[in-house]
mmCIF file of C-alpha atoms and ligand atoms in Angstrom:
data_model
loop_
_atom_site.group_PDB
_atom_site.id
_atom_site.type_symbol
_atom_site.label_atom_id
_atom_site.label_comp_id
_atom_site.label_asym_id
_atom_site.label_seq_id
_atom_site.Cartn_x
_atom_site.Cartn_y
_atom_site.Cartn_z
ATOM 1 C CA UNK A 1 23.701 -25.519 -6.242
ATOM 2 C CA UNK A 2 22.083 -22.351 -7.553
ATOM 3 C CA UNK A 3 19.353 -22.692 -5.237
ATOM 4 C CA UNK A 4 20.910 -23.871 -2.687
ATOM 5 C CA UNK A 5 23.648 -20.358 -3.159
ATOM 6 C CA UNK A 6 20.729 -18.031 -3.119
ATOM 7 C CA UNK A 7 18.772 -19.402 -0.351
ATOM 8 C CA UNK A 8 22.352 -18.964 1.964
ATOM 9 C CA UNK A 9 22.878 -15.000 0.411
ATOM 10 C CA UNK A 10 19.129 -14.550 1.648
ATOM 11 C CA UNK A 11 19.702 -15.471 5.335
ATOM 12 C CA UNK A 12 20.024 -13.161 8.179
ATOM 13 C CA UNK A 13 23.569 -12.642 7.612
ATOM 14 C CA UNK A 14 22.551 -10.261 5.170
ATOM 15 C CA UNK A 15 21.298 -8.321 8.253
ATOM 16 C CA UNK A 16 24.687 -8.433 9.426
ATOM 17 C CA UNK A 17 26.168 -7.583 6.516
ATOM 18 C CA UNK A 18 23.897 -3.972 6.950
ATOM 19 C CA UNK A 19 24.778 -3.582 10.308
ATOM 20 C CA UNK A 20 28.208 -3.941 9.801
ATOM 21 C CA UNK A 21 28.139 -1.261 6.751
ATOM 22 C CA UNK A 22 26.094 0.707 8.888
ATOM 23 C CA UNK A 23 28.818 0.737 11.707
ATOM 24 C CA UNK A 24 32.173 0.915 9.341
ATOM 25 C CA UNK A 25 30.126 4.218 8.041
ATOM 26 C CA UNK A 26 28.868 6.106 10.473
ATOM 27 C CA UNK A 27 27.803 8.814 7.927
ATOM 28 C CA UNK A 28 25.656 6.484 5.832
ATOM 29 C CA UNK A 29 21.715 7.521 6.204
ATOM 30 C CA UNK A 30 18.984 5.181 4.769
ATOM 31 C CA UNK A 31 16.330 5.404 2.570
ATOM 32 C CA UNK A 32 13.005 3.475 3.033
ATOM 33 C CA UNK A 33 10.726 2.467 0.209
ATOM 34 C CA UNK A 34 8.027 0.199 1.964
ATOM 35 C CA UNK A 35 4.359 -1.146 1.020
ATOM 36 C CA UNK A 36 1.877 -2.272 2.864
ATOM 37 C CA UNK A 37 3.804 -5.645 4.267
ATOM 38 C CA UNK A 38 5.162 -3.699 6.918
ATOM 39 C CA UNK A 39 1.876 -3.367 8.158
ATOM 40 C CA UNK A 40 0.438 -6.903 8.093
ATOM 41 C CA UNK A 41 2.047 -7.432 11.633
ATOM 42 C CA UNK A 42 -0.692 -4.532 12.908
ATOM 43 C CA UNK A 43 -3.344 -6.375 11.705
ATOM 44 C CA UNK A 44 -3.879 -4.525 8.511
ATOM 45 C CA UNK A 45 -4.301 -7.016 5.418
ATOM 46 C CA UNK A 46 -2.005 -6.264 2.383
ATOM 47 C CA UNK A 47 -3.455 -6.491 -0.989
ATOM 48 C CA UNK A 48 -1.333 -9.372 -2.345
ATOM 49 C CA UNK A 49 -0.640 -12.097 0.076
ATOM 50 C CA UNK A 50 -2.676 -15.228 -1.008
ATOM 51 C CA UNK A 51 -5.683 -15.743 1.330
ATOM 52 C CA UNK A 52 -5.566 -13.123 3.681
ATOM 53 C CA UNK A 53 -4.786 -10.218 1.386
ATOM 54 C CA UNK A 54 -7.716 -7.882 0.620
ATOM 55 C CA UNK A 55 -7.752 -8.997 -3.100
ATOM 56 C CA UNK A 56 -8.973 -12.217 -1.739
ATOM 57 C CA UNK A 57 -11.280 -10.752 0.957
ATOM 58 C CA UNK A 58 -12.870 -8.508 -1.113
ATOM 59 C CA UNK A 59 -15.576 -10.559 -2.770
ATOM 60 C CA UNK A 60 -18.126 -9.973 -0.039
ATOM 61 C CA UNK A 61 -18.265 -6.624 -1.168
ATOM 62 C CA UNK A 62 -19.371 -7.702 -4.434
ATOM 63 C CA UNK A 63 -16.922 -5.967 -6.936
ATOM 64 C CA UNK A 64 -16.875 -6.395 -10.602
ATOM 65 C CA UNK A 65 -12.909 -6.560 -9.843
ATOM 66 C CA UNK A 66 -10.833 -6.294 -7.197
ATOM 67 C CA UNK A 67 -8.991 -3.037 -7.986
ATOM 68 C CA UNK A 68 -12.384 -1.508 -8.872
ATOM 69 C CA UNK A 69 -12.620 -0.642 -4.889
ATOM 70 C CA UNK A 70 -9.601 2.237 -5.490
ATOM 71 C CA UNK A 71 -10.850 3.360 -9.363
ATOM 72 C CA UNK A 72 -12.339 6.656 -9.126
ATOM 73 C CA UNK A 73 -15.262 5.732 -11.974
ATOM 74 C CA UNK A 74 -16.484 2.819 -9.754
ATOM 75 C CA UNK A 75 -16.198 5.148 -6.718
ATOM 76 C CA UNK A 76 -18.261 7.582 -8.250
ATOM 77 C CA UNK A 77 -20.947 4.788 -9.551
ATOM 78 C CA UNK A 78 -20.631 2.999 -5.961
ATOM 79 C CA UNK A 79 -18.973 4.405 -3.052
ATOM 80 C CA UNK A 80 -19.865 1.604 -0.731
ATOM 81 C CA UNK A 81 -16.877 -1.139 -1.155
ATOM 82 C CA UNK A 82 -14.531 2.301 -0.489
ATOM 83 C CA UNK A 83 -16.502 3.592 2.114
ATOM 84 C CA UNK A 84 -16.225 -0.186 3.673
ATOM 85 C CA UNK A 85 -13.452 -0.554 3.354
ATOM 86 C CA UNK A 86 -12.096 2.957 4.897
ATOM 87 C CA UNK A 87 -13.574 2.430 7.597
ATOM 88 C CA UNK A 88 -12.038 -0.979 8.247
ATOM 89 C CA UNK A 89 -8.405 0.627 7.596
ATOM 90 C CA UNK A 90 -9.452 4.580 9.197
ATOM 91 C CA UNK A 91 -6.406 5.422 10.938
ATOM 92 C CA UNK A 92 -6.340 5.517 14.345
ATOM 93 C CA UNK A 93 -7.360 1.502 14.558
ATOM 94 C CA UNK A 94 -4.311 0.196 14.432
ATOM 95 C CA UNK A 95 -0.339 0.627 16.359
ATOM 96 C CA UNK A 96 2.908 0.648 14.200
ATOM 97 C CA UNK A 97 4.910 -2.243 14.248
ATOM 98 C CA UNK A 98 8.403 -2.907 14.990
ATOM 99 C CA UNK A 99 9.793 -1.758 11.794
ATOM 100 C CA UNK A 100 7.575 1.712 11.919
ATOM 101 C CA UNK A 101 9.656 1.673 15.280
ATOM 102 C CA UNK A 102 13.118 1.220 13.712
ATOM 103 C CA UNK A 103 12.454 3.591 11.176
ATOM 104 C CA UNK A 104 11.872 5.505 14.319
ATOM 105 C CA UNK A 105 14.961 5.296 15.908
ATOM 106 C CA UNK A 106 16.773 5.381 12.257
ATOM 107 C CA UNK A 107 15.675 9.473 12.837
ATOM 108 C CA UNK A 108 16.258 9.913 16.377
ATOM 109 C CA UNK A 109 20.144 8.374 15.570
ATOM 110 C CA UNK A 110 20.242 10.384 12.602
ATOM 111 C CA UNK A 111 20.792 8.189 10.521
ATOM 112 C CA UNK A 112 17.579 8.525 8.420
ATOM 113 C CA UNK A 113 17.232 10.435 4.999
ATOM 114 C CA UNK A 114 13.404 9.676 3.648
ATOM 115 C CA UNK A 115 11.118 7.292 4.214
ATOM 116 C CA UNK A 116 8.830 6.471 0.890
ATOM 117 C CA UNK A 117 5.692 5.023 1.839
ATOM 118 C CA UNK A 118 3.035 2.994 -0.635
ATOM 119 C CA UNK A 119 1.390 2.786 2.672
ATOM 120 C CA UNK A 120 -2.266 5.070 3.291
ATOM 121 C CA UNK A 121 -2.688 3.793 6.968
ATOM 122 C CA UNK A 122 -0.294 6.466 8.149
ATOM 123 C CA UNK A 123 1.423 4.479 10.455
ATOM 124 C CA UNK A 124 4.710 6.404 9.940
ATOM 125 C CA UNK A 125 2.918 9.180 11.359
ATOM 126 C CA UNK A 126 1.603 7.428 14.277
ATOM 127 C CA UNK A 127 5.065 6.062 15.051
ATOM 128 C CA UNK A 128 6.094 9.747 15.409
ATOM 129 C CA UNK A 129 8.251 10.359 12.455
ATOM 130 C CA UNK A 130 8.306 13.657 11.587
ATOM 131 C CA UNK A 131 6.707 14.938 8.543
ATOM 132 C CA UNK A 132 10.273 16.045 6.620
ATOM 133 C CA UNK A 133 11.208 12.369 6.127
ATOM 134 C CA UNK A 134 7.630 10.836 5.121
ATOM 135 C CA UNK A 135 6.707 10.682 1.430
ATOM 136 C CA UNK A 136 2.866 9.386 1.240
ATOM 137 C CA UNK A 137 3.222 7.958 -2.632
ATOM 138 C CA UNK A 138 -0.456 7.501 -2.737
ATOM 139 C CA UNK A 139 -1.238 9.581 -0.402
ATOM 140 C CA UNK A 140 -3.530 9.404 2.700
ATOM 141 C CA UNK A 141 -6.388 9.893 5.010
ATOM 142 C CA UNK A 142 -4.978 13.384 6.069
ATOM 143 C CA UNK A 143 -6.960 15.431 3.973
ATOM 144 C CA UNK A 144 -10.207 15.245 1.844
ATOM 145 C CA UNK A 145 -10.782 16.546 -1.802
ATOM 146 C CA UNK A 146 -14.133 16.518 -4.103
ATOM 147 C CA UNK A 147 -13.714 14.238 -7.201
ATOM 148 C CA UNK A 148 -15.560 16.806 -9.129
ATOM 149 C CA UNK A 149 -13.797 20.093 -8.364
ATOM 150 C CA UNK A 150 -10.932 19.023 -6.095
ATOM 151 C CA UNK A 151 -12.008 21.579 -3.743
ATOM 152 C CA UNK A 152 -10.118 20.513 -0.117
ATOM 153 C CA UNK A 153 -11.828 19.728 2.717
ATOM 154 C CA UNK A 154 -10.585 18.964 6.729
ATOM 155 C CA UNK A 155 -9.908 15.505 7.123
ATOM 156 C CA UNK A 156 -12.807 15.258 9.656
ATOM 157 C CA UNK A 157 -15.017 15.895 6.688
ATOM 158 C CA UNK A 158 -15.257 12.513 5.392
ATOM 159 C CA UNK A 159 -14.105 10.653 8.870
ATOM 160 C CA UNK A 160 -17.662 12.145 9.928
ATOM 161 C CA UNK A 161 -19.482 9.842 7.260
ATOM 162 C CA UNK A 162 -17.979 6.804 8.213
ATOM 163 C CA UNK A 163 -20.474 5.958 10.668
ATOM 164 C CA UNK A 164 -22.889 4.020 8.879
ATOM 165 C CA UNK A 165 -26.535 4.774 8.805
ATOM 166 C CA UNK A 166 -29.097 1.980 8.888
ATOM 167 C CA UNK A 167 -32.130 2.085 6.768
ATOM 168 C CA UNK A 168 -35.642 -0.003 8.153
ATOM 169 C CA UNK A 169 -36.880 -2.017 5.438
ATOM 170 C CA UNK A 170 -40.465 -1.349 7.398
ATOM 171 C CA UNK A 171 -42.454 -2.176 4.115
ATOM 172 C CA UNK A 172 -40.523 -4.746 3.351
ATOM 173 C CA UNK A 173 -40.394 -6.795 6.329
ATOM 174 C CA UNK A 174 -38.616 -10.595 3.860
ATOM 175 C CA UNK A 175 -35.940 -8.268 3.476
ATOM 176 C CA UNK A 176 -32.893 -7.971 6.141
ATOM 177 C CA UNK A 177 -31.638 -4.533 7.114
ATOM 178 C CA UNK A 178 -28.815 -3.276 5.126
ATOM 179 C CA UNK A 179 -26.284 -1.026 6.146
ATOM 180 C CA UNK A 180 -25.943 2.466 4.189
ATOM 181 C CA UNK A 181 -23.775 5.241 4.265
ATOM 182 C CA UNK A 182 -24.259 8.812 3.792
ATOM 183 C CA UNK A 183 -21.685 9.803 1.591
ATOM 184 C CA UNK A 184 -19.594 12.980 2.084
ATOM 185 C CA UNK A 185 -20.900 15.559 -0.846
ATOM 186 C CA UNK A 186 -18.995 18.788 -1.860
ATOM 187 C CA UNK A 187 -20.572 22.010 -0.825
ATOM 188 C CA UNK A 188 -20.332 24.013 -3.901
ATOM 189 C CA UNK A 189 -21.047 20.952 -6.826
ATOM 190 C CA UNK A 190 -22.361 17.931 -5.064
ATOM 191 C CA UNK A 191 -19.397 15.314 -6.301
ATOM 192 C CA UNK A 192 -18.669 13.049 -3.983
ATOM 193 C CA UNK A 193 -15.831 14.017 -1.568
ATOM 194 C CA UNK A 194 -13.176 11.337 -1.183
ATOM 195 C CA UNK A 195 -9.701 11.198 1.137
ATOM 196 C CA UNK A 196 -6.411 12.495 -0.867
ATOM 197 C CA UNK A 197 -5.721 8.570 -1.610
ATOM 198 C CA UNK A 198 -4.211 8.006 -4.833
ATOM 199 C CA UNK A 199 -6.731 5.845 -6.881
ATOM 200 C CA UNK A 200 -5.822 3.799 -10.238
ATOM 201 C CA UNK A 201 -5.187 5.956 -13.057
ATOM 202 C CA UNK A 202 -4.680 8.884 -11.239
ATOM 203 C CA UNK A 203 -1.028 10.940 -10.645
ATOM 204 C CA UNK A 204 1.093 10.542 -7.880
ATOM 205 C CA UNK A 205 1.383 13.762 -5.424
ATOM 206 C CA UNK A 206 3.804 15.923 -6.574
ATOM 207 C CA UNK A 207 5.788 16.375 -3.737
ATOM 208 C CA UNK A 208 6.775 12.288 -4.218
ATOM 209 C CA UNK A 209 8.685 13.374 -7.979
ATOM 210 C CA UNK A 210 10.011 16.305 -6.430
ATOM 211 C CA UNK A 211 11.478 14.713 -3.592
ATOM 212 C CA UNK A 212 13.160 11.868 -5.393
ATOM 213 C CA UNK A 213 15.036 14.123 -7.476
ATOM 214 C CA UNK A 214 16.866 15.690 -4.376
ATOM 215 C CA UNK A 215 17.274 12.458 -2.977
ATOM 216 C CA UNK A 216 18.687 11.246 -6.500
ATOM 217 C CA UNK A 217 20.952 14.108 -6.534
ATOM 218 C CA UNK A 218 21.827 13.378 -3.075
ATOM 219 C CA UNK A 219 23.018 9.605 -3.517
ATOM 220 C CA UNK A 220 24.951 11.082 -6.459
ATOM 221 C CA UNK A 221 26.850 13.297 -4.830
ATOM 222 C CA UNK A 222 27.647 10.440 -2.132
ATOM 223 C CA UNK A 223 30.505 8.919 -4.759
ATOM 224 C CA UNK A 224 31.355 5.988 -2.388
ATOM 225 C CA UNK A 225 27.728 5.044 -2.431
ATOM 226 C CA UNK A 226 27.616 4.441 1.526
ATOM 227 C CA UNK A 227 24.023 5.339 2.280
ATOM 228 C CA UNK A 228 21.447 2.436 2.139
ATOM 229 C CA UNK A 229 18.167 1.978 0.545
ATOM 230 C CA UNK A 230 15.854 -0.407 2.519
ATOM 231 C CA UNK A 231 12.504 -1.756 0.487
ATOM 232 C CA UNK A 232 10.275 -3.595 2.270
ATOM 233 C CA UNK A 233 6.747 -5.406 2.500
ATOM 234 C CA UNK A 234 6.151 -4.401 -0.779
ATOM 235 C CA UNK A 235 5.499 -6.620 -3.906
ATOM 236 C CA UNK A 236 6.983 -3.999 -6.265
ATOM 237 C CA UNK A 237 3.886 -4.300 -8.574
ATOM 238 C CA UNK A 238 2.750 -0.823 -8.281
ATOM 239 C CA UNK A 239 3.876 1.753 -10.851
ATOM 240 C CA UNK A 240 5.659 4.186 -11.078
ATOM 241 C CA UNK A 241 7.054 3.736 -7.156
ATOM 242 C CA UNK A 242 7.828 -0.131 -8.393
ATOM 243 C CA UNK A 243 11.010 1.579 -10.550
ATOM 244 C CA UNK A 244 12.326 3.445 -7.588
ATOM 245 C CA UNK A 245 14.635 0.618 -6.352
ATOM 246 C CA UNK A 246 15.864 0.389 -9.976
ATOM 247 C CA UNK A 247 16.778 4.046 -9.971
ATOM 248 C CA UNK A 248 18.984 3.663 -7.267
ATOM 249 C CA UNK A 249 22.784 4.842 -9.115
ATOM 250 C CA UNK A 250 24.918 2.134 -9.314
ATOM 251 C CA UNK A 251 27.597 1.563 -6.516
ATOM 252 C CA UNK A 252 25.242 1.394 -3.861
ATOM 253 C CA UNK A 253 23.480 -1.503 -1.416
ATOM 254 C CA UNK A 254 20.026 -2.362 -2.020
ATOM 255 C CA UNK A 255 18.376 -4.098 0.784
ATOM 256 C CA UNK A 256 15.481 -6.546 0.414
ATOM 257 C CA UNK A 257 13.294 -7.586 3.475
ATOM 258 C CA UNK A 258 10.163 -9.132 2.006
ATOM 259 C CA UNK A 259 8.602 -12.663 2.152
ATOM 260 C CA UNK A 260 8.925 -13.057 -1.426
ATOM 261 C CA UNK A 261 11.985 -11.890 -3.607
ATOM 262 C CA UNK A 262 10.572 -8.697 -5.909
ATOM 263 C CA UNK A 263 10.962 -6.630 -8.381
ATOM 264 C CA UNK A 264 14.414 -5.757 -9.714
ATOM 265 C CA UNK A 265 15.880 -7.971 -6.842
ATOM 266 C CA UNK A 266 14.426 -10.761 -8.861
ATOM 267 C CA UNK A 267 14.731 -9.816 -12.457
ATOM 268 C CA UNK A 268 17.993 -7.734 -12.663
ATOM 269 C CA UNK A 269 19.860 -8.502 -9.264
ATOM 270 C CA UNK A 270 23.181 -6.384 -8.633
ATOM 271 C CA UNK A 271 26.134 -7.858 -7.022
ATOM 272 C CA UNK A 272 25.984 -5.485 -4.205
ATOM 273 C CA UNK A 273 22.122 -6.698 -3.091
ATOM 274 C CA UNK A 274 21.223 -7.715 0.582
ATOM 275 C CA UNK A 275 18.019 -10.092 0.470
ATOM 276 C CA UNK A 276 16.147 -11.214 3.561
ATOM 277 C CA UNK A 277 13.376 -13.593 2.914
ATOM 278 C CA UNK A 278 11.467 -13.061 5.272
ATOM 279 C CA UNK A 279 9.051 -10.977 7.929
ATOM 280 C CA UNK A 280 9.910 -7.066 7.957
ATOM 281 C CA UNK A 281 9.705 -7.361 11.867
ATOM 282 C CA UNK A 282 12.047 -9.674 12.072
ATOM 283 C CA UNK A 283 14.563 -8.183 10.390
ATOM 284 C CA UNK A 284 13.597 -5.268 12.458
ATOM 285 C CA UNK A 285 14.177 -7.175 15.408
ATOM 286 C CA UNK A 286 17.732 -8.609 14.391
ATOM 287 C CA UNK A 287 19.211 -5.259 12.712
ATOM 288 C CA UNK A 288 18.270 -3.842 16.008
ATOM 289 C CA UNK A 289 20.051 -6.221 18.140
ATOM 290 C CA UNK A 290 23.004 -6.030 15.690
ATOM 291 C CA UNK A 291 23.113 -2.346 16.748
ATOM 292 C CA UNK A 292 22.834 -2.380 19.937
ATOM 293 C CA UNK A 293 19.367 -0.618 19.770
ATOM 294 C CA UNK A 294 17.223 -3.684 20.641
ATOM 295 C CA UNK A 295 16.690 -1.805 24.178
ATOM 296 C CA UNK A 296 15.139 1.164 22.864
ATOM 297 C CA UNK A 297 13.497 -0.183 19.961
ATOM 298 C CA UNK A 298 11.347 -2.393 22.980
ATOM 299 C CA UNK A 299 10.951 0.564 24.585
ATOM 300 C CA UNK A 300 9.163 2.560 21.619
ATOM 301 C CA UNK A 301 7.157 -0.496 20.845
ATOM 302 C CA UNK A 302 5.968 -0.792 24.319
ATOM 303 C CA UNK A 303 7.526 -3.973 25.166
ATOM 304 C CA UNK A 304 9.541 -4.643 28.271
HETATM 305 P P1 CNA B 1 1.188 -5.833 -1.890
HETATM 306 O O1 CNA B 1 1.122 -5.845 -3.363
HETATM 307 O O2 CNA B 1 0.043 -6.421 -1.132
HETATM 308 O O3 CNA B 1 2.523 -6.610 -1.476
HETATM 309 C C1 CNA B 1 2.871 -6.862 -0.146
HETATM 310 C C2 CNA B 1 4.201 -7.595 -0.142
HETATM 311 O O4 CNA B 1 4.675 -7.695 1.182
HETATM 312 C C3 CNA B 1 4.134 -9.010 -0.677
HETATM 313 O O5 CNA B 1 5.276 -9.256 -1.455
HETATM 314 C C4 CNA B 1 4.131 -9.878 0.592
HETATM 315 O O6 CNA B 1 4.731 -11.146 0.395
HETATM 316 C C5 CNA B 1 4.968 -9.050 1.502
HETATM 317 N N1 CNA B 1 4.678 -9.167 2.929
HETATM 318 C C6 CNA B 1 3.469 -9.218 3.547
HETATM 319 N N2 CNA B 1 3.618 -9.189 4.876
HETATM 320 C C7 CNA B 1 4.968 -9.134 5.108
HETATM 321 C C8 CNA B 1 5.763 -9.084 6.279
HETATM 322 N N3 CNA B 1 5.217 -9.057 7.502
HETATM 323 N N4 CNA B 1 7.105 -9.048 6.138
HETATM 324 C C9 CNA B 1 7.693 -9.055 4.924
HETATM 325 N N5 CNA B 1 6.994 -9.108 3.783
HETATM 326 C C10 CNA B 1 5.642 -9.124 3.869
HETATM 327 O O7 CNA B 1 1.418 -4.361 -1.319
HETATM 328 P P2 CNA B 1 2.247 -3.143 -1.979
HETATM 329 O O8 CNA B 1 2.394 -2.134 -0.908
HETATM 330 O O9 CNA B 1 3.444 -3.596 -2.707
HETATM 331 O O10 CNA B 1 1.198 -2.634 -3.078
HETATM 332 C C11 CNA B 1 0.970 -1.322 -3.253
HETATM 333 C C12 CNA B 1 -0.439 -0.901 -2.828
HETATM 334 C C13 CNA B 1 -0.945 -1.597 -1.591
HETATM 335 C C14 CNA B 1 -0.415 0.536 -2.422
HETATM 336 O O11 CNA B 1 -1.121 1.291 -3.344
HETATM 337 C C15 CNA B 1 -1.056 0.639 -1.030
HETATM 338 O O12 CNA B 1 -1.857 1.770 -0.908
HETATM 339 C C16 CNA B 1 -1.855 -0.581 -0.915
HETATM 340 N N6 CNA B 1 -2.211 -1.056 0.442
HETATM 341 C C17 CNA B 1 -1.837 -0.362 1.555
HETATM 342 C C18 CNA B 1 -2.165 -0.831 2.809
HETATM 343 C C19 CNA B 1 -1.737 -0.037 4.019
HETATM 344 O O13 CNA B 1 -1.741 1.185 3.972
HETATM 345 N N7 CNA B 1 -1.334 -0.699 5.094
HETATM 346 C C20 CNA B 1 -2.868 -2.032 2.958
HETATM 347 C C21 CNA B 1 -3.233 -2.732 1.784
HETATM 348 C C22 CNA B 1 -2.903 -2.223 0.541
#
């Protein structure tokens, strides 16, 4: 009965149930905390989804471990897997999808407070949010630093390397051509220059901490706890932006679109919890009609 309990409170009358709130409180803003499942629908693998994650694609690039493709020591040893790999996910190469879209229109209603994004393909961006309510946790393409002296550099500075230059084995005529980069060097001490994207063991952008304590001290201040924090397409794995749902003060609605149930949701789930198992565009797709905003959300995805 247990089972069969939670599989009915995970349905898509949970959507409902945040439309309604959404409605009966016209003042209630939301606050996004998404990962890189709300981006599988563009065509951009996550890291974590068994078989077509990136974890499990990776192995043609022939790393000692999966994660080693974002850990700056590797990076510095072997730029190659990145430098692959960024150029696969540059953005520019991919649309947002339906939930970018909503997020959208959660702004243009004004109904949006911040948007916190494990995401680096800066589809937020791309869907026209503006720039107040984005918080890149691990940063992005958008700018360039050197490794060695975290000097800055114009995001076209390592965009322009991407290409990939081919080297003639003339000599060796048994052996295939292989494709080569030339990597983006610093000007003043040679280190390798690499986009502001947060790799393993380094910190989180400061602006990410900073923000969360206003927003913090903002749902505090909001006694009947009627604003809304959304988390979606995420796996909650990541630390420290994995905590962030658990931070949330008591009192108010945590919302759950993911194919899997994560995180906190799982472990320590509070009465007030909305779960949808399922896709992030669907859910989309269904809070939007529940609105009434299934028009324009069509409209800013393109769709007639
Ligand atoms: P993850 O660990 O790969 O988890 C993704 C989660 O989303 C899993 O629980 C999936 O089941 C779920 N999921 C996948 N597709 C959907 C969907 N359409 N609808 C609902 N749920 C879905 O990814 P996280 O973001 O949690 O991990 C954090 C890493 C991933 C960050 O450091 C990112 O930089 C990194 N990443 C980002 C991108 C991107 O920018 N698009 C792509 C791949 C990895």
């Amino acid at each position: 009965t247990w089972r069969l309990l939670s599989s009915f409170i995970m349905d898509k009358s949970t959507i409902r149930s945040v439309s309604k709130h959404l409605q009966e409180n016209p003042d209630a803003k939301v606050i996004f905390m998404v990962g890189a499942g709300i981006s599988t629908p563009c065509g951009i693998p996550d890291f974590r989804s068994p078989k077509t994650g990136l974890y499990s694609n990776l192995s043609k690039l022939g790393l000692p471990f999966p994660e080693a493709v974002f850990d700056v020591d590797y990076f510095e040893e072997n730029p190659k897997p990145f430098y692959t790999l960024a150029k696969e996910l540059y953005p520019g190469n991919f649309k947002p999808s339906k939930f970018h879209y909503l997020m959208k229109l959660f702004e243009d209603k004004g109904r949006l407070r911040r948007i916190y994004t494990q995401n680096i393909d800066t589809l937020e961006r791309e869907a026209k949010i503006h720039d107040k309510y984005i918080v890149e946790a691990h940063g992005s393409f958008a700018s360039n630093v050197c490794i060695g002296c975290s000097q800055r550099f114009p995001v076209e500075t390592f965009k322009a390397h991407l290409e990939p230059v081919k080297l003639e084995h003339k000599k060796d005529k048994g052996k295939k051509d292989e494709i080569e980069f030339d990597y983006a060097r610093c000007d003043k001490c040679d280190s390798l220059i690499k986009p502001s994207i947060v790799f393993f063991g380094e910190g989180l952008p400061n602006n990410f901490f900073d923000t969360w304590d206003e927003d913090l001290e903002w749902l505090k201040k909001n006694k009947k706890g009627k604003h809304l924090v959304i988390v979606a397409g995420t796996s909650l794995s990541v630390y420290p932006f994995a905590s962030l749902p658990s931070e949330v003060p008591l009192g108010f609605k945590r919302v759950l679109w993911n194919y899997e149930v994560v995180g906190e949701f799982r472990s320590n789930p509070r009465g007030g919890d909305l779960v949808f198992k399922g896709g992030s565009d669907e859910a989309a797709q269904e809070l939007a009609k529940e609105l009434n905003w299934l028009e324009e959300l069509q409209e800013l995805a393109g769709e007639e």
